[in-house]
Every structure is written in C-alpha cells, then in structure tokens.
mmCIF file of N, CA and C in Angstrom:
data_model
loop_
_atom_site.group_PDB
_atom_site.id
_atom_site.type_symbol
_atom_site.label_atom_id
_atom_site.label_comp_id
_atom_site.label_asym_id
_atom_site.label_seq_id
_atom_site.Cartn_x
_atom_site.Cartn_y
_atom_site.Cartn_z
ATOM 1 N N UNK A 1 0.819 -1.181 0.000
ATOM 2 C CA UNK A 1 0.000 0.000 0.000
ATOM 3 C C UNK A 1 0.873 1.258 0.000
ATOM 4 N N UNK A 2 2.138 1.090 0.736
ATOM 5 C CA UNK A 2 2.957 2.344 0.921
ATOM 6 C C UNK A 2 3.724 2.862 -0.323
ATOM 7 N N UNK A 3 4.077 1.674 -0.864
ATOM 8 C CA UNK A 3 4.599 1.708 -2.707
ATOM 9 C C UNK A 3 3.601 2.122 -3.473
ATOM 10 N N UNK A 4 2.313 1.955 -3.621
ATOM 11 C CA UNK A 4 1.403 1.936 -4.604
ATOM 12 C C UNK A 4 1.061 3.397 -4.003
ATOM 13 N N UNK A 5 1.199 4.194 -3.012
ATOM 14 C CA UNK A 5 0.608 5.626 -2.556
ATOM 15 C C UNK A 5 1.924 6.037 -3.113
ATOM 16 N N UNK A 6 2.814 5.950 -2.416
ATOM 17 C CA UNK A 6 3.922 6.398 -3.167
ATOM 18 C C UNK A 6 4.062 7.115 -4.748
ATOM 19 N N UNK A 7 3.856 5.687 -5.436
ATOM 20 C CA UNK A 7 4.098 5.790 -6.783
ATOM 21 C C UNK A 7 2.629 6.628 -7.373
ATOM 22 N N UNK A 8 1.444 6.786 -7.031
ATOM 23 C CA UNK A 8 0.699 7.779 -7.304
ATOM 24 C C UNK A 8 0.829 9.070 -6.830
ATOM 25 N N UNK A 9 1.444 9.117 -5.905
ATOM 26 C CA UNK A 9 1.953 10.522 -5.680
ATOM 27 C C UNK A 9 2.991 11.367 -6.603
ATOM 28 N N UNK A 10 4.035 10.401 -6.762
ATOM 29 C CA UNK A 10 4.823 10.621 -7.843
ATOM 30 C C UNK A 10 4.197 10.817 -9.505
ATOM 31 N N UNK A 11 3.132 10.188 -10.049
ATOM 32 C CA UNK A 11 3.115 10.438 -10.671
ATOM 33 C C UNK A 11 2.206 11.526 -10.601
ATOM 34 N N UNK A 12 1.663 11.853 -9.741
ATOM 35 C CA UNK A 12 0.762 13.364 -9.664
ATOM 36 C C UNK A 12 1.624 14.234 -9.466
ATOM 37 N N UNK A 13 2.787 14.559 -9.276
ATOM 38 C CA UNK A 13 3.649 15.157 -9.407
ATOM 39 C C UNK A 13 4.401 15.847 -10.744
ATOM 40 N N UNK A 14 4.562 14.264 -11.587
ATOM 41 C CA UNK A 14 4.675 14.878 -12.850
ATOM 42 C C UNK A 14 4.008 15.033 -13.633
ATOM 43 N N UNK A 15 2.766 15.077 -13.405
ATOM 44 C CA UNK A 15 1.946 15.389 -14.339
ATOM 45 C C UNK A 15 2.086 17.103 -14.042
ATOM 46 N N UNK A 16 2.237 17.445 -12.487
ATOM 47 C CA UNK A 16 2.161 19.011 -12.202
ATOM 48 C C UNK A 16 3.324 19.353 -12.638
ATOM 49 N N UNK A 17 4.614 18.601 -12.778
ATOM 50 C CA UNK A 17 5.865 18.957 -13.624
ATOM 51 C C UNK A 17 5.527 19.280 -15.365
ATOM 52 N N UNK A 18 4.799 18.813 -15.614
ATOM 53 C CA UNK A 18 4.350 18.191 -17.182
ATOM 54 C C UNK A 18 3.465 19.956 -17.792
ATOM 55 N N UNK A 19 2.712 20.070 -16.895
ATOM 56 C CA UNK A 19 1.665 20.921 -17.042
ATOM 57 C C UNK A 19 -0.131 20.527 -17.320
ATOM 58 N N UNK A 20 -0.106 19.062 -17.063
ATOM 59 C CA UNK A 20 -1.310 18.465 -17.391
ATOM 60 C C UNK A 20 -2.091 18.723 -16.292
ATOM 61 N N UNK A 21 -1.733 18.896 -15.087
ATOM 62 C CA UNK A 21 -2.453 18.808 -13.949
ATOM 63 C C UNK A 21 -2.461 19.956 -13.255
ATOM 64 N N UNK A 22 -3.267 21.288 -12.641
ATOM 65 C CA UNK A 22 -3.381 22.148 -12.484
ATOM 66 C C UNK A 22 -3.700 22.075 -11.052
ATOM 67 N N UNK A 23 -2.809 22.312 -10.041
ATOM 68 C CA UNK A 23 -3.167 23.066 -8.638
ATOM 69 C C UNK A 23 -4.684 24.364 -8.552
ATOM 70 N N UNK A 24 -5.403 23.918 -7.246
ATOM 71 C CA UNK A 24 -6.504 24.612 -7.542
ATOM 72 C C UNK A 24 -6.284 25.985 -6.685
ATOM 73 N N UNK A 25 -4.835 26.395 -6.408
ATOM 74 C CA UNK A 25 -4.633 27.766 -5.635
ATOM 75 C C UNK A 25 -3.205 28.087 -5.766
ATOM 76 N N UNK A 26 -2.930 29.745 -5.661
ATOM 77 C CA UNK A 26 -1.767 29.719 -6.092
ATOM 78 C C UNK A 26 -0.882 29.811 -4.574
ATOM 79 N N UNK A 27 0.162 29.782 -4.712
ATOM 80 C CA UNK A 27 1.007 31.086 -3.327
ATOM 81 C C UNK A 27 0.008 31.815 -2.970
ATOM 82 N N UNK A 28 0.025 33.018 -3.879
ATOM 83 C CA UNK A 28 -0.496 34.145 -3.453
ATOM 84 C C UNK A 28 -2.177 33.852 -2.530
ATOM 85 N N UNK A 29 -2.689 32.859 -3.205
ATOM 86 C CA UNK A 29 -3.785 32.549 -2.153
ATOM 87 C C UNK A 29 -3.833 32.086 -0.806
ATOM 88 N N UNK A 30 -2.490 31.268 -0.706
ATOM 89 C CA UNK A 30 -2.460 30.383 0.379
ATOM 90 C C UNK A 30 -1.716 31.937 1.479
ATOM 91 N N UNK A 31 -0.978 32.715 0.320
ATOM 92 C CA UNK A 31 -0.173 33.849 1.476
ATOM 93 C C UNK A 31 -1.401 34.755 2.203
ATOM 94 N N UNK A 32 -2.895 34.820 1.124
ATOM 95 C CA UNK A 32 -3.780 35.686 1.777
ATOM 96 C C UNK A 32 -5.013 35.194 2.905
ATOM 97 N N UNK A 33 -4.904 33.802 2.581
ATOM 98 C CA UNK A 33 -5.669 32.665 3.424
ATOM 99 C C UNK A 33 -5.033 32.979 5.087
ATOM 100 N N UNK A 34 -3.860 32.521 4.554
ATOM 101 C CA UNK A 34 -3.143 32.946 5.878
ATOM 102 C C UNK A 34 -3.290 33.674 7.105
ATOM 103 N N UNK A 35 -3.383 34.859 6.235
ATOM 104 C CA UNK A 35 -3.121 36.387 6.766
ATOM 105 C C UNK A 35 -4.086 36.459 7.390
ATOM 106 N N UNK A 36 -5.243 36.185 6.654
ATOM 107 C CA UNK A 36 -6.561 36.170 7.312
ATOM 108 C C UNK A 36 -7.442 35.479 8.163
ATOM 109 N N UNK A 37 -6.432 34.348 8.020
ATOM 110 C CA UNK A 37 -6.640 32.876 9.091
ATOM 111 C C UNK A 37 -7.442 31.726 9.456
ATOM 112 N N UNK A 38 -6.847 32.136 7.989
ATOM 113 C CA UNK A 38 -8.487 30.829 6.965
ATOM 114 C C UNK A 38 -7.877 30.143 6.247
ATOM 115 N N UNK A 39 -7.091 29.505 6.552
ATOM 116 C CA UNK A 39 -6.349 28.103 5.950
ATOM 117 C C UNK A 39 -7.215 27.239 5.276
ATOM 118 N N UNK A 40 -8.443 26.446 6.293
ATOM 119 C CA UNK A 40 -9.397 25.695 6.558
ATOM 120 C C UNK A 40 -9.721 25.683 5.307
ATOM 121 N N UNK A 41 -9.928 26.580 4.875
ATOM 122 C CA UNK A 41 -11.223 27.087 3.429
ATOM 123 C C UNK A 41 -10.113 26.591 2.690
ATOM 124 N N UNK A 42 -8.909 26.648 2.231
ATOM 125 C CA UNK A 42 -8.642 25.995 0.633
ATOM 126 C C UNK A 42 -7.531 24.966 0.883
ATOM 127 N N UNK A 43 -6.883 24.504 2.199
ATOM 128 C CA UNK A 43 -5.893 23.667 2.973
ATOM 129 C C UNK A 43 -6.374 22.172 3.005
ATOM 130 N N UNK A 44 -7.699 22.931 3.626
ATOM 131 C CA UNK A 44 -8.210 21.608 4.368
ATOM 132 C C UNK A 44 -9.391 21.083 4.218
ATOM 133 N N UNK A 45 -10.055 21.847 2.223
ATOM 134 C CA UNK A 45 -11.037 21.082 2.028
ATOM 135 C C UNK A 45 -11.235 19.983 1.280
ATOM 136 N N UNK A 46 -11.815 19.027 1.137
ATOM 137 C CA UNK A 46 -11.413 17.919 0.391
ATOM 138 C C UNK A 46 -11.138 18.167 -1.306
ATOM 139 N N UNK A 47 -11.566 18.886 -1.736
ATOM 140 C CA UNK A 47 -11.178 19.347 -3.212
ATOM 141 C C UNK A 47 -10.095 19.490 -2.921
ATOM 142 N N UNK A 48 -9.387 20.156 -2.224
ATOM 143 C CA UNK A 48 -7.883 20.577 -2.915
ATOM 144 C C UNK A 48 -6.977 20.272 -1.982
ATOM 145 N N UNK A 49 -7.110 19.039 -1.010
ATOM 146 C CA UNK A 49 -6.083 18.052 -0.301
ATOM 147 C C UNK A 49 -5.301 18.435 -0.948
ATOM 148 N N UNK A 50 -3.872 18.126 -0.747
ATOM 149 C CA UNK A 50 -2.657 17.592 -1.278
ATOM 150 C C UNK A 50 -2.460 16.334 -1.716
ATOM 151 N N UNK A 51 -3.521 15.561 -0.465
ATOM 152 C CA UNK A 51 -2.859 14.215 -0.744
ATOM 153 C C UNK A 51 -3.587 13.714 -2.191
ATOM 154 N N UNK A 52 -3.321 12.841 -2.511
ATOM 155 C CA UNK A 52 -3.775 12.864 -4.587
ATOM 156 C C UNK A 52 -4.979 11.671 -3.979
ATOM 157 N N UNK A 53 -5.860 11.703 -4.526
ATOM 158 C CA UNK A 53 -6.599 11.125 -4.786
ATOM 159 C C UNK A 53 -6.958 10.029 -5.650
ATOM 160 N N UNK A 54 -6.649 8.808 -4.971
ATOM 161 C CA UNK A 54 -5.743 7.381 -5.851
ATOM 162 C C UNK A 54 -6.452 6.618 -6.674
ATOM 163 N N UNK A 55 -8.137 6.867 -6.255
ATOM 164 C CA UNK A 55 -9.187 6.037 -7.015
ATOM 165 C C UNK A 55 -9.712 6.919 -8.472
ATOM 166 N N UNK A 56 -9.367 6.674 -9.178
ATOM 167 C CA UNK A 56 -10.301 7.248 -10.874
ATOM 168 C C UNK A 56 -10.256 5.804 -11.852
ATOM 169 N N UNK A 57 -10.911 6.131 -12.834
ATOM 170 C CA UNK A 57 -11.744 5.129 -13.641
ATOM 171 C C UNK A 57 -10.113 4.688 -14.326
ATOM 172 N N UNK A 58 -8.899 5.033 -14.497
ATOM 173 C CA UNK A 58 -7.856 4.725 -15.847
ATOM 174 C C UNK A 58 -7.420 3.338 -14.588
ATOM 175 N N UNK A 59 -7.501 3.105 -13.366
ATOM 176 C CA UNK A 59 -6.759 2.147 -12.269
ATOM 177 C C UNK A 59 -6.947 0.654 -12.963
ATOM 178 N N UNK A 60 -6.196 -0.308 -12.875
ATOM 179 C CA UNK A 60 -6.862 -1.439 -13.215
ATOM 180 C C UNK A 60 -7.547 -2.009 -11.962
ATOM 181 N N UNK A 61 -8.124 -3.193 -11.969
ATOM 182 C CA UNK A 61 -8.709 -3.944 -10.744
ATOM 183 C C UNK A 61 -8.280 -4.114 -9.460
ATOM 184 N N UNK A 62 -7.020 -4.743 -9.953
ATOM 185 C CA UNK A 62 -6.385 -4.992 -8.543
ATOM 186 C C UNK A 62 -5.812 -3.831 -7.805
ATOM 187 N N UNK A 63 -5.529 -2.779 -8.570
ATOM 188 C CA UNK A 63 -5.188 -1.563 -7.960
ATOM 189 C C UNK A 63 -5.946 -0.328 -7.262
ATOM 190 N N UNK A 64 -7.475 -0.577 -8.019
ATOM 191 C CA UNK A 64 -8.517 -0.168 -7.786
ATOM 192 C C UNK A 64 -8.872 -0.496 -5.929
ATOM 193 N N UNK A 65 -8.650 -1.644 -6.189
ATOM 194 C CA UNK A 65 -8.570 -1.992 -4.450
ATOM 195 C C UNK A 65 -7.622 -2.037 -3.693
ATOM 196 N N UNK A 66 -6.402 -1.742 -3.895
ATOM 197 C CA UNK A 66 -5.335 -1.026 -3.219
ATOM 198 C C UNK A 66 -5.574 0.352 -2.824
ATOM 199 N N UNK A 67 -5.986 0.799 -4.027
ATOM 200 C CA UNK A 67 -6.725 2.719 -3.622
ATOM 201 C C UNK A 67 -7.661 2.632 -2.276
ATOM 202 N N UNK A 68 -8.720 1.878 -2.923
ATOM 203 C CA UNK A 68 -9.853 2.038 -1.873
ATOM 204 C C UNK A 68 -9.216 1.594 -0.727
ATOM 205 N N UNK A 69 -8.462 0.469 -0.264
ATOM 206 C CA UNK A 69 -7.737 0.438 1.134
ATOM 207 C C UNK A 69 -6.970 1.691 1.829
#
C-alpha cells in the first residue's frame, strides 16, 4: 500500500511537472488565506487536499482496491 501511494503521488507530481495537472490555488492565495486565518477554506477542504486522490476510472482492478484500502 505504501509503494502503490507512493508511486501515485509521484506520478501526480509529474503530471504538475508536465503541465497536465493544475493546482486549484496559487502562493499568493495560500499567502492571503493565511493572513486572514483561513487556511481551513482551501488547505483543508477535500477538493484541494494535497494528498492525490488514488481512485479514478484509468486504475486497473487490482489496484482499484489497493486505492480504496
């Protein structure tokens, strides 16, 4: 499970290296979130986790249920 999170992390990575995959906030948001002390709102809502989100339709089977674990 720790390899298979791993290696989807990595590749959500290069896809944000690539330009295919678009962050949903910039710096400048997270610097004004801040300030204002509202992290919560774009940190810590489930849309725009960090952590990648391992389950979508391209997974094969057996991996499909590695995600969901």
């Amino acid at each position: 499970q720790v390899v298979f999170a791993l290696n989807q992390t990595l590749l959500q990575q290069e896809s944000l290296r690539a330009g295919s995959l678009q962050i949903p906030y910039t710096t400048e948001d997270l610097i004004k979130h801040y300030s204002c002390g509202d992290l919560s709102s774009i940190i810590f809502s489930h849309d725009t986790s960090q952590v990648p989100n391992f389950i979508n339709a391209t997974l094969p089977a057996h991996e499909y249920i590695t995600a969901k674990e």
